[in-house]
Amino acid sequence: MQPKPFRRIVTGHDADGKAIIVSDAPPVRSQLIGGPGGPTFFEVWHTLETPAFIHSQPDDTDESGLVLPPPKNGTRIRVIEFPPEGEEIRKLTGADAAAKFKSMGDEKASTSAAGAPHPLMHRTQTVDYGIVLEGEITMILDKGETTIRPGDIVIQSGTNHAWANRSNDICRMAFVLIDGQFTNDTL
């Protein structure tokens, strides 16, 4: 069952400085990772810096493919649709997991290892806000896990984690990623 499409509404300013709608359409970039049974990433928007420059006519044409983390000193918002997890995911090797993260533009994020709680464990130097929009998903950490449902919000502070959809329906989540830097006490 496919979730309903969603719109990306981008605002800006006209030549007189008046607020306008620049675009109103589904996200222009999406990518299925790992073939059938893998998640679909919908790249919604990103900024290249913080504080973000506010242009009168914003555009997002500077990236052509999927990049897992936000730009250095920037942000990213994306929506991911996680299908129910099958055996093909649970049987991934460390090399398979690294290849999946490489296809997302960040092979170094993979922390897959023998004995890990999930083969798609990963970690990035980001603060991420994850919001479940539809369905449910299990967040797996090094020590523990929890099921997240519609309306629940996760704040991830550079933690090693994986996502497992153990339900029978697609889970749609929105993520806001903010570039970060580990301190000495988070290594």
Coordinates of C-alpha atoms in Angstrom, one line a residue:
M1 CA 0.0 0.0 0.0
Q2 CA 1.6 3.3 -1.2
P3 CA 1.2 6.3 1.1
K4 CA -0.4 9.4 -0.4
P5 CA 1.9 11.9 -2.2
F6 CA 2.9 15.0 -0.3
R7 CA 3.6 18.5 -1.5
R8 CA 6.8 20.6 -1.1
I9 CA 5.7 24.3 -0.9
V10 CA 8.6 26.7 -1.2
T11 CA 8.1 30.4 -0.5
G12 CA 10.2 33.4 -1.5
H13 CA 9.9 37.0 -2.5
D14 CA 8.9 38.9 -5.7
A15 CA 10.8 41.9 -7.1
D16 CA 8.9 44.2 -4.7
G17 CA 9.9 42.1 -1.7
K18 CA 6.4 40.7 -1.2
A19 CA 6.1 37.1 0.0
I20 CA 5.1 34.6 -2.8
I21 CA 4.9 30.9 -3.5
V22 CA 7.9 29.9 -5.6
S23 CA 6.8 26.3 -6.1
D24 CA 4.1 23.9 -5.0
A25 CA 4.7 20.3 -6.1
P26 CA 5.9 17.0 -4.9
P27 CA 9.7 16.9 -4.1
V28 CA 11.7 16.8 -7.4
R29 CA 14.2 14.2 -6.3
S30 CA 13.5 10.8 -4.9
Q31 CA 15.6 7.6 -4.8
L32 CA 14.9 4.0 -3.9
I33 CA 17.9 2.6 -2.0
G34 CA 18.8 -1.1 -2.5
G35 CA 16.0 -2.0 -4.9
P36 CA 12.6 -3.5 -4.1
G37 CA 12.2 -3.7 -0.3
G38 CA 14.5 -0.8 0.4
P39 CA 13.5 2.7 1.6
T40 CA 12.6 5.6 -0.7
F41 CA 14.3 8.9 0.1
F42 CA 12.5 12.1 -0.9
E43 CA 14.9 15.0 -0.8
V44 CA 12.8 17.9 0.3
W45 CA 15.3 20.8 0.9
H46 CA 18.7 21.7 2.3
T47 CA 20.7 24.8 3.2
L48 CA 24.4 25.2 2.7
E49 CA 25.2 27.2 5.8
T50 CA 23.9 28.3 9.2
P51 CA 22.7 30.9 9.5
A52 CA 21.1 30.1 6.2
F53 CA 21.1 32.7 3.5
I54 CA 17.6 33.7 2.6
H55 CA 17.4 34.3 -1.2
S56 CA 14.4 36.0 -2.8
Q57 CA 14.0 33.0 -5.2
P58 CA 15.3 29.9 -3.4
D59 CA 16.3 26.9 -5.5
D60 CA 17.9 23.6 -4.7
T61 CA 19.7 22.7 -7.9
D62 CA 23.2 22.3 -6.4
E63 CA 22.9 18.6 -5.7
S64 CA 22.2 16.0 -8.3
G65 CA 22.1 12.8 -6.2
L66 CA 21.3 11.5 -2.7
V67 CA 23.7 12.6 0.0
L68 CA 23.0 11.2 3.5
P69 CA 24.4 14.0 5.7
P70 CA 23.6 17.7 5.4
P71 CA 26.1 20.0 3.8
K72 CA 29.0 21.1 6.1
N73 CA 27.5 23.8 8.4
G74 CA 24.1 23.3 6.7
T75 CA 20.8 21.5 7.2
R76 CA 18.7 19.0 5.2
I77 CA 15.0 17.9 5.4
R78 CA 13.9 14.7 3.8
V79 CA 11.1 12.2 4.0
I80 CA 11.9 8.5 4.0
E81 CA 9.3 5.8 3.3
F82 CA 10.5 2.5 5.0
P83 CA 8.7 -0.6 3.7
P84 CA 8.2 -3.6 6.0
E85 CA 11.6 -5.1 6.7
G86 CA 12.2 -8.5 5.1
E87 CA 14.8 -11.2 5.5
E88 CA 17.0 -9.6 2.8
I89 CA 17.7 -6.8 5.2
R90 CA 18.3 -8.9 8.3
K91 CA 20.8 -11.1 6.3
L92 CA 23.0 -8.2 5.1
T93 CA 26.8 -8.5 5.7
G94 CA 29.0 -5.6 6.8
A95 CA 30.1 -5.2 3.1
D96 CA 26.5 -5.1 1.9
A97 CA 25.6 -2.5 4.5
A98 CA 28.7 -0.4 3.5
A99 CA 27.6 -0.6 -0.1
K100 CA 24.1 0.6 0.8
F101 CA 25.5 3.6 2.7
K102 CA 27.8 4.3 -0.2
S103 CA 24.8 4.5 -2.5
M104 CA 23.5 7.2 -0.1
G105 CA 26.7 9.2 -0.4
D106 CA 28.2 8.3 3.0
E107 CA 29.9 4.9 3.2
K108 CA 31.7 6.0 6.4
A109 CA 28.3 6.2 8.2
S110 CA 28.0 2.4 8.3
T111 CA 29.0 0.9 11.7
S112 CA 27.8 -2.6 10.8
A113 CA 29.8 -5.3 12.6
A114 CA 29.4 -8.9 13.7
G115 CA 27.1 -8.9 16.8
A116 CA 25.6 -5.5 16.0
P117 CA 21.9 -5.2 17.0
H118 CA 21.0 -4.6 13.3
P119 CA 23.0 -4.9 10.0
L120 CA 22.2 -1.3 9.0
M121 CA 23.6 0.4 12.1
H122 CA 25.0 3.8 11.3
R123 CA 26.2 7.1 12.8
T124 CA 26.7 10.6 11.5
Q125 CA 28.0 13.8 13.0
T126 CA 24.5 15.4 13.0
V127 CA 21.7 16.3 15.2
D128 CA 18.5 14.8 13.6
Y129 CA 14.9 15.4 14.3
G130 CA 12.8 12.5 13.1
I131 CA 9.0 12.7 13.1
V132 CA 6.8 9.7 12.2
L133 CA 4.0 10.9 9.9
E134 CA 2.4 7.5 9.0
G135 CA 2.9 4.0 10.2
E136 CA 5.4 2.9 12.9
I137 CA 9.0 2.0 13.1
T138 CA 11.5 0.6 15.6
M139 CA 14.6 2.7 16.4
I140 CA 17.4 0.4 17.4
L141 CA 20.4 1.7 19.4
D142 CA 23.5 0.0 20.7
K143 CA 21.6 -0.7 24.0
G144 CA 17.9 -0.8 23.6
E145 CA 15.2 0.0 21.1
T146 CA 11.7 1.6 21.0
T147 CA 8.8 1.7 18.6
I148 CA 7.9 5.1 17.3
R149 CA 4.3 5.9 16.1
P150 CA 2.6 8.8 14.3
G151 CA 3.3 12.2 16.0
D152 CA 6.3 10.8 17.9
I153 CA 9.5 12.8 17.6
V154 CA 13.0 11.5 18.0
I155 CA 16.0 13.7 18.6
Q156 CA 19.2 11.9 17.6
S157 CA 22.4 13.4 18.8
G158 CA 25.0 11.6 16.7
T159 CA 23.9 8.2 18.1
N160 CA 24.6 4.9 16.5
H161 CA 21.3 3.5 15.3
A162 CA 19.2 1.7 12.7
W163 CA 15.6 1.7 11.7
A164 CA 13.5 -1.5 11.4
N165 CA 9.9 -1.5 10.1
R166 CA 8.5 -4.6 11.8
S167 CA 4.9 -3.7 10.8
N168 CA 3.0 -4.7 7.6
D169 CA 2.7 -1.2 6.3
I170 CA 5.0 1.5 5.0
C171 CA 6.3 4.0 7.6
R172 CA 6.8 7.6 6.4
M173 CA 9.1 9.8 8.5
A174 CA 10.3 13.3 8.1
F175 CA 13.8 14.1 9.1
V176 CA 15.6 17.4 9.7
L177 CA 19.4 16.9 9.8
I178 CA 21.7 19.6 11.2
D179 CA 25.4 19.4 10.6
G180 CA 27.3 18.8 13.9
Q181 CA 30.6 18.0 15.4
F182 CA 31.4 15.4 18.1
T183 CA 32.9 16.6 21.3
N184 CA 35.5 14.7 23.2
D185 CA 32.9 13.1 25.4
T186 CA 30.9 11.6 22.5
L187 CA 33.7 9.7 20.8

